[in-house]
PDB file of C-alpha atoms in Angstrom:
ATOM      1  CA  UNK A   1      20.904  10.418  -9.703  1.00  0.00           C
ATOM      2  CA  UNK A   2      17.395  10.104  -8.030  1.00  0.00           C
ATOM      3  CA  UNK A   3      15.331  12.309  -7.126  1.00  0.00           C
ATOM      4  CA  UNK A   4      11.945  11.683  -6.236  1.00  0.00           C
ATOM      5  CA  UNK A   5      10.853   8.332  -5.045  1.00  0.00           C
ATOM      6  CA  UNK A   6       7.378   6.402  -4.827  1.00  0.00           C
ATOM      7  CA  UNK A   7       6.515   4.596  -1.903  1.00  0.00           C
ATOM      8  CA  UNK A   8       4.126   2.132  -1.417  1.00  0.00           C
ATOM      9  CA  UNK A   9       2.303   1.296   2.061  1.00  0.00           C
ATOM     10  CA  UNK A  10       2.022  -2.504   3.498  1.00  0.00           C
ATOM     11  CA  UNK A  11       5.263  -5.041   4.517  1.00  0.00           C
ATOM     12  CA  UNK A  12       7.083  -1.618   3.614  1.00  0.00           C
ATOM     13  CA  UNK A  13       6.019  -0.007   6.042  1.00  0.00           C
ATOM     14  CA  UNK A  14       3.566  -1.362   7.979  1.00  0.00           C
ATOM     15  CA  UNK A  15       3.728  -5.620   8.322  1.00  0.00           C
ATOM     16  CA  UNK A  16       0.735  -7.314   7.325  1.00  0.00           C
ATOM     17  CA  UNK A  17      -0.413 -10.368   8.786  1.00  0.00           C
ATOM     18  CA  UNK A  18      -1.984 -12.165   6.125  1.00  0.00           C
ATOM     19  CA  UNK A  19      -2.520 -15.838   7.502  1.00  0.00           C
ATOM     20  CA  UNK A  20      -3.972 -13.947  10.570  1.00  0.00           C
ATOM     21  CA  UNK A  21      -6.922 -12.762   8.133  1.00  0.00           C
ATOM     22  CA  UNK A  22      -7.526 -15.746   6.166  1.00  0.00           C
ATOM     23  CA  UNK A  23      -7.776 -16.989  10.152  1.00  0.00           C
ATOM     24  CA  UNK A  24      -9.730 -15.004  10.915  1.00  0.00           C
ATOM     25  CA  UNK A  25     -11.793 -15.148   7.893  1.00  0.00           C
ATOM     26  CA  UNK A  26     -11.809 -18.856   8.499  1.00  0.00           C
ATOM     27  CA  UNK A  27     -13.456 -18.766  11.627  1.00  0.00           C
ATOM     28  CA  UNK A  28     -16.526 -17.287  10.882  1.00  0.00           C
ATOM     29  CA  UNK A  29     -16.475 -20.063   8.153  1.00  0.00           C
ATOM     30  CA  UNK A  30     -15.148 -18.793   4.735  1.00  0.00           C
ATOM     31  CA  UNK A  31     -12.515 -21.163   3.339  1.00  0.00           C
ATOM     32  CA  UNK A  32     -10.489 -18.394   2.109  1.00  0.00           C
ATOM     33  CA  UNK A  33     -10.785 -16.117  -0.778  1.00  0.00           C
ATOM     34  CA  UNK A  34     -12.338 -16.821  -4.140  1.00  0.00           C
ATOM     35  CA  UNK A  35     -12.548 -15.016  -7.934  1.00  0.00           C
ATOM     36  CA  UNK A  36     -16.208 -13.077  -6.882  1.00  0.00           C
ATOM     37  CA  UNK A  37     -14.277 -11.915  -3.476  1.00  0.00           C
ATOM     38  CA  UNK A  38     -11.282 -10.854  -4.949  1.00  0.00           C
ATOM     39  CA  UNK A  39     -12.791  -9.338  -7.749  1.00  0.00           C
ATOM     40  CA  UNK A  40     -14.716  -7.070  -5.185  1.00  0.00           C
ATOM     41  CA  UNK A  41     -12.294  -5.911  -3.666  1.00  0.00           C
ATOM     42  CA  UNK A  42     -10.214  -4.522  -6.844  1.00  0.00           C
ATOM     43  CA  UNK A  43     -14.049  -2.782  -7.248  1.00  0.00           C
ATOM     44  CA  UNK A  44     -13.785  -1.275  -3.754  1.00  0.00           C
ATOM     45  CA  UNK A  45      -9.348  -0.133  -3.790  1.00  0.00           C
ATOM     46  CA  UNK A  46     -10.748   1.430  -6.561  1.00  0.00           C
ATOM     47  CA  UNK A  47     -13.959   3.070  -5.054  1.00  0.00           C
ATOM     48  CA  UNK A  48     -16.625   1.734  -7.314  1.00  0.00           C
ATOM     49  CA  UNK A  49     -18.288   0.271  -4.345  1.00  0.00           C
ATOM     50  CA  UNK A  50     -18.748   1.617  -0.720  1.00  0.00           C
ATOM     51  CA  UNK A  51     -17.305  -0.369   2.330  1.00  0.00           C
ATOM     52  CA  UNK A  52     -21.459  -1.788   2.466  1.00  0.00           C
ATOM     53  CA  UNK A  53     -21.035  -3.361  -0.440  1.00  0.00           C
ATOM     54  CA  UNK A  54     -17.311  -4.565   0.205  1.00  0.00           C
ATOM     55  CA  UNK A  55     -18.936  -6.211   3.383  1.00  0.00           C
ATOM     56  CA  UNK A  56     -21.213  -7.614   2.027  1.00  0.00           C
ATOM     57  CA  UNK A  57     -20.468  -9.360  -0.286  1.00  0.00           C
ATOM     58  CA  UNK A  58     -18.355 -11.602   2.274  1.00  0.00           C
ATOM     59  CA  UNK A  59     -21.781 -12.309   3.723  1.00  0.00           C
ATOM     60  CA  UNK A  60     -22.962 -14.105   0.370  1.00  0.00           C
ATOM     61  CA  UNK A  61     -20.646 -17.047   1.521  1.00  0.00           C
ATOM     62  CA  UNK A  62     -20.567 -16.686   5.330  1.00  0.00           C
ATOM     63  CA  UNK A  63     -24.803 -15.169   6.875  1.00  0.00           C
ATOM     64  CA  UNK A  64     -23.833 -15.720   9.695  1.00  0.00           C
ATOM     65  CA  UNK A  65     -21.673 -13.074  10.095  1.00  0.00           C
ATOM     66  CA  UNK A  66     -22.886  -9.602  10.655  1.00  0.00           C
ATOM     67  CA  UNK A  67     -20.920  -6.856   9.739  1.00  0.00           C
ATOM     68  CA  UNK A  68     -18.501  -5.635  12.537  1.00  0.00           C
ATOM     69  CA  UNK A  69     -17.300  -9.593  12.308  1.00  0.00           C
ATOM     70  CA  UNK A  70     -16.727  -9.189   9.047  1.00  0.00           C
ATOM     71  CA  UNK A  71     -14.901  -5.693  10.003  1.00  0.00           C
ATOM     72  CA  UNK A  72     -13.223  -6.711  12.375  1.00  0.00           C
ATOM     73  CA  UNK A  73     -11.307 -10.243  10.455  1.00  0.00           C
ATOM     74  CA  UNK A  74     -11.066  -7.857   7.530  1.00  0.00           C
ATOM     75  CA  UNK A  75      -8.785  -5.523   9.873  1.00  0.00           C
ATOM     76  CA  UNK A  76      -6.374  -7.619  10.743  1.00  0.00           C
ATOM     77  CA  UNK A  77      -4.768  -7.441   7.891  1.00  0.00           C
ATOM     78  CA  UNK A  78      -3.372  -4.332   9.585  1.00  0.00           C
ATOM     79  CA  UNK A  79      -0.407  -5.243  11.446  1.00  0.00           C
ATOM     80  CA  UNK A  80       2.524  -2.793  12.940  1.00  0.00           C
ATOM     81  CA  UNK A  81       4.252   0.177  11.853  1.00  0.00           C
ATOM     82  CA  UNK A  82       7.441   0.188  12.580  1.00  0.00           C
ATOM     83  CA  UNK A  83       9.071   3.003  14.798  1.00  0.00           C
ATOM     84  CA  UNK A  84      12.734   2.961  12.789  1.00  0.00           C
ATOM     85  CA  UNK A  85      10.804   3.044   9.853  1.00  0.00           C
ATOM     86  CA  UNK A  86       9.624   5.968  10.669  1.00  0.00           C
ATOM     87  CA  UNK A  87      12.414   7.348  11.171  1.00  0.00           C
ATOM     88  CA  UNK A  88      14.569   5.987   8.314  1.00  0.00           C
ATOM     89  CA  UNK A  89      11.869   8.294   5.487  1.00  0.00           C
ATOM     90  CA  UNK A  90      11.827  11.313   7.606  1.00  0.00           C
ATOM     91  CA  UNK A  91      16.170  11.641   7.358  1.00  0.00           C
ATOM     92  CA  UNK A  92      14.994  10.819   3.435  1.00  0.00           C
ATOM     93  CA  UNK A  93      12.155  13.150   3.025  1.00  0.00           C
ATOM     94  CA  UNK A  94      14.898  15.692   3.801  1.00  0.00           C
ATOM     95  CA  UNK A  95      16.783  14.673   0.851  1.00  0.00           C
ATOM     96  CA  UNK A  96      14.204  13.443  -1.232  1.00  0.00           C
ATOM     97  CA  UNK A  97      10.913  13.811  -3.405  1.00  0.00           C
ATOM     98  CA  UNK A  98       9.025  11.314  -1.741  1.00  0.00           C
ATOM     99  CA  UNK A  99       5.422   9.720  -2.660  1.00  0.00           C
ATOM    100  CA  UNK A 100       2.642   7.203  -1.442  1.00  0.00           C
ATOM    101  CA  UNK A 101       1.251   4.779  -3.890  1.00  0.00           C
ATOM    102  CA  UNK A 102      -0.818   1.870  -2.794  1.00  0.00           C
ATOM    103  CA  UNK A 103      -3.148   0.097  -2.843  1.00  0.00           C
ATOM    104  CA  UNK A 104      -6.340   0.319  -0.566  1.00  0.00           C
ATOM    105  CA  UNK A 105      -9.372   0.748   1.033  1.00  0.00           C
ATOM    106  CA  UNK A 106     -11.033   3.183   2.748  1.00  0.00           C
ATOM    107  CA  UNK A 107     -11.370   0.826   5.252  1.00  0.00           C
ATOM    108  CA  UNK A 108      -7.862  -0.423   6.239  1.00  0.00           C
ATOM    109  CA  UNK A 109      -6.176   3.112   5.773  1.00  0.00           C
ATOM    110  CA  UNK A 110      -9.261   4.520   8.999  1.00  0.00           C
ATOM    111  CA  UNK A 111      -8.795   1.182  10.846  1.00  0.00           C
ATOM    112  CA  UNK A 112      -4.397   2.180  10.134  1.00  0.00           C
ATOM    113  CA  UNK A 113      -5.637   6.048  11.441  1.00  0.00           C
ATOM    114  CA  UNK A 114      -7.107   4.437  15.095  1.00  0.00           C
ATOM    115  CA  UNK A 115      -3.526   2.192  15.923  1.00  0.00           C
ATOM    116  CA  UNK A 116      -1.111   4.724  15.057  1.00  0.00           C
ATOM    117  CA  UNK A 117      -2.764   8.017  16.130  1.00  0.00           C
ATOM    118  CA  UNK A 118      -3.028  11.553  15.388  1.00  0.00           C
ATOM    119  CA  UNK A 119       0.608  12.054  16.083  1.00  0.00           C
ATOM    120  CA  UNK A 120       2.365   8.922  14.682  1.00  0.00           C
ATOM    121  CA  UNK A 121      -0.154   8.751  11.806  1.00  0.00           C
ATOM    122  CA  UNK A 122       0.407  13.564  10.312  1.00  0.00           C
ATOM    123  CA  UNK A 123       4.223  13.021  11.294  1.00  0.00           C
ATOM    124  CA  UNK A 124       4.644   9.710   8.535  1.00  0.00           C
ATOM    125  CA  UNK A 125       2.067  11.931   5.740  1.00  0.00           C
ATOM    126  CA  UNK A 126       3.628  14.843   6.471  1.00  0.00           C
ATOM    127  CA  UNK A 127       6.921  13.047   4.980  1.00  0.00           C
ATOM    128  CA  UNK A 128       5.055  12.663   1.553  1.00  0.00           C
ATOM    129  CA  UNK A 129       4.703  15.379  -1.617  1.00  0.00           C
ATOM    130  CA  UNK A 130       1.823  13.509  -1.812  1.00  0.00           C
ATOM    131  CA  UNK A 131       0.261  11.022  -0.947  1.00  0.00           C
ATOM    132  CA  UNK A 132      -2.047   8.438  -3.416  1.00  0.00           C
ATOM    133  CA  UNK A 133      -4.723   6.621  -2.554  1.00  0.00           C
ATOM    134  CA  UNK A 134      -6.687   3.855  -4.894  1.00  0.00           C
ATOM    135  CA  UNK A 135      -9.855   4.118  -4.031  1.00  0.00           C
ATOM    136  CA  UNK A 136      -9.766   7.439  -4.296  1.00  0.00           C
ATOM    137  CA  UNK A 137      -7.450   7.616  -7.648  1.00  0.00           C
ATOM    138  CA  UNK A 138      -9.775   4.841  -9.152  1.00  0.00           C
ATOM    139  CA  UNK A 139      -7.147   3.045 -10.296  1.00  0.00           C
ATOM    140  CA  UNK A 140      -4.770   0.424  -8.810  1.00  0.00           C
ATOM    141  CA  UNK A 141      -1.629  -1.054  -8.865  1.00  0.00           C
ATOM    142  CA  UNK A 142      -0.255  -2.693 -11.698  1.00  0.00           C
ATOM    143  CA  UNK A 143      -2.443  -0.184 -14.244  1.00  0.00           C
ATOM    144  CA  UNK A 144       0.597   1.481 -15.672  1.00  0.00           C
ATOM    145  CA  UNK A 145      -2.334   4.598 -15.932  1.00  0.00           C
ATOM    146  CA  UNK A 146      -1.637   4.768 -12.025  1.00  0.00           C
ATOM    147  CA  UNK A 147       1.984   5.550 -12.152  1.00  0.00           C
ATOM    148  CA  UNK A 148       1.829   8.352 -15.715  1.00  0.00           C
ATOM    149  CA  UNK A 149      -0.861   9.955 -13.659  1.00  0.00           C
ATOM    150  CA  UNK A 150       1.568  10.929 -11.085  1.00  0.00           C
ATOM    151  CA  UNK A 151       4.767  11.247 -12.963  1.00  0.00           C
ATOM    152  CA  UNK A 152       2.879  13.887 -15.170  1.00  0.00           C
ATOM    153  CA  UNK A 153       0.887  15.433 -12.188  1.00  0.00           C
ATOM    154  CA  UNK A 154       4.056  15.798 -11.110  1.00  0.00           C
ATOM    155  CA  UNK A 155       6.883  16.173 -13.846  1.00  0.00           C
ATOM    156  CA  UNK A 156       8.143  13.759 -12.303  1.00  0.00           C
ATOM    157  CA  UNK A 157      11.877  12.391 -14.692  1.00  0.00           C
ATOM    158  CA  UNK A 158      11.164   8.190 -14.629  1.00  0.00           C
ATOM    159  CA  UNK A 159      15.023   7.890 -14.797  1.00  0.00           C
ATOM    160  CA  UNK A 160      15.658   9.984 -12.174  1.00  0.00           C
ATOM    161  CA  UNK A 161      12.605   7.953  -9.758  1.00  0.00           C
ATOM    162  CA  UNK A 162      12.186   4.710  -7.909  1.00  0.00           C
ATOM    163  CA  UNK A 163       9.251   3.495  -7.262  1.00  0.00           C
ATOM    164  CA  UNK A 164       9.536   0.608  -3.792  1.00  0.00           C
ATOM    165  CA  UNK A 165       7.017  -2.181  -3.732  1.00  0.00           C
ATOM    166  CA  UNK A 166       7.025  -5.559  -2.487  1.00  0.00           C
ATOM    167  CA  UNK A 167       5.197  -7.236  -5.668  1.00  0.00           C
ATOM    168  CA  UNK A 168       7.027  -7.536  -8.837  1.00  0.00           C
ATOM    169  CA  UNK A 169       4.176  -7.481 -10.749  1.00  0.00           C
ATOM    170  CA  UNK A 170       4.165  -3.862  -9.974  1.00  0.00           C
ATOM    171  CA  UNK A 171       7.562  -3.051  -9.957  1.00  0.00           C
ATOM    172  CA  UNK A 172       7.494  -4.665 -13.281  1.00  0.00           C
ATOM    173  CA  UNK A 173       4.633  -2.710 -14.992  1.00  0.00           C
ATOM    174  CA  UNK A 174       7.615   0.815 -13.168  1.00  0.00           C
ATOM    175  CA  UNK A 175      10.324  -0.895 -14.409  1.00  0.00           C
ATOM    176  CA  UNK A 176       8.693  -0.390 -18.287  1.00  0.00           C
ATOM    177  CA  UNK A 177       7.858   2.895 -17.789  1.00  0.00           C
ATOM    178  CA  UNK A 178      11.736   3.840 -17.589  1.00  0.00           C
ATOM    179  CA  UNK A 179      11.666   4.134 -13.511  1.00  0.00           C
ATOM    180  CA  UNK A 180      14.553   1.775 -10.945  1.00  0.00           C
ATOM    181  CA  UNK A 181      12.160  -0.465  -9.406  1.00  0.00           C
ATOM    182  CA  UNK A 182      13.695  -2.034  -6.433  1.00  0.00           C
ATOM    183  CA  UNK A 183      11.057  -4.997  -6.435  1.00  0.00           C
ATOM    184  CA  UNK A 184      11.770  -5.473  -2.087  1.00  0.00           C
ATOM    185  CA  UNK A 185      11.735  -8.539  -0.632  1.00  0.00           C
ATOM    186  CA  UNK A 186       9.237  -9.500   2.339  1.00  0.00           C
ATOM    187  CA  UNK A 187      11.302 -10.664   5.425  1.00  0.00           C
ATOM    188  CA  UNK A 188      14.816 -10.976   3.915  1.00  0.00           C
ATOM    189  CA  UNK A 189      14.684  -7.351   3.671  1.00  0.00           C
ATOM    190  CA  UNK A 190      13.762  -4.272   5.562  1.00  0.00           C
ATOM    191  CA  UNK A 191      13.204  -1.000   3.230  1.00  0.00           C
ATOM    192  CA  UNK A 192      15.222   1.279   5.821  1.00  0.00           C
ATOM    193  CA  UNK A 193      18.464  -0.983   3.778  1.00  0.00           C
ATOM    194  CA  UNK A 194      18.016   1.979   0.275  1.00  0.00           C
ATOM    195  CA  UNK A 195      21.468   2.474   0.502  1.00  0.00           C
ATOM    196  CA  UNK A 196      23.022  -0.251   0.212  1.00  0.00           C
ATOM    197  CA  UNK A 197      21.255  -1.418  -2.531  1.00  0.00           C
ATOM    198  CA  UNK A 198      22.744  -0.963  -5.446  1.00  0.00           C
ATOM    199  CA  UNK A 199      20.985  -1.418  -8.507  1.00  0.00           C
ATOM    200  CA  UNK A 200      20.259   2.760  -8.426  1.00  0.00           C
ATOM    201  CA  UNK A 201      22.031   5.978  -8.116  1.00  0.00           C
ATOM    202  CA  UNK A 202      20.951   7.181  -5.309  1.00  0.00           C
TER     203      UNK A 202
END
């Protein structure tokens, strides 16, 4: 039986507005992401470059956009966090060891905390034994090392651990490492449907 669940954050608990973010950058003159910006995002999510360096990477392509305009467009990705998901998580936390593992950056986390307020994010964080942000770890999913690090640090048994993520490349790696996985289909499934899944022994 599973005794531990590792959750992703975006599009699992926190809704993401991916199209909105793309549209906001288009208003600033950026015609979609490119290979350079994807690389800079990866570096930022690993904490390898600063917030200012990340924002300046956009200014190469939209030189007339200010720092605050870019930050606002970047944060337009962050959507709402339905209360029913937090209540579900609070119930889970009484039965399982819970961890949060997310590829994210300092701009988005600061914006999330500001949006929901201290009481909400404190209740959310309290559900987890440990929260892992990629920018603090210096690594990101789907690198196998990020999973191995958590498994070893908390003495987890992969055969008793479930990993929930909306990106298949992430769940594929976790599955290769022996974890149970749920590749959550955004828009078709909700994290609160967990107990209706028959693929793993909860």
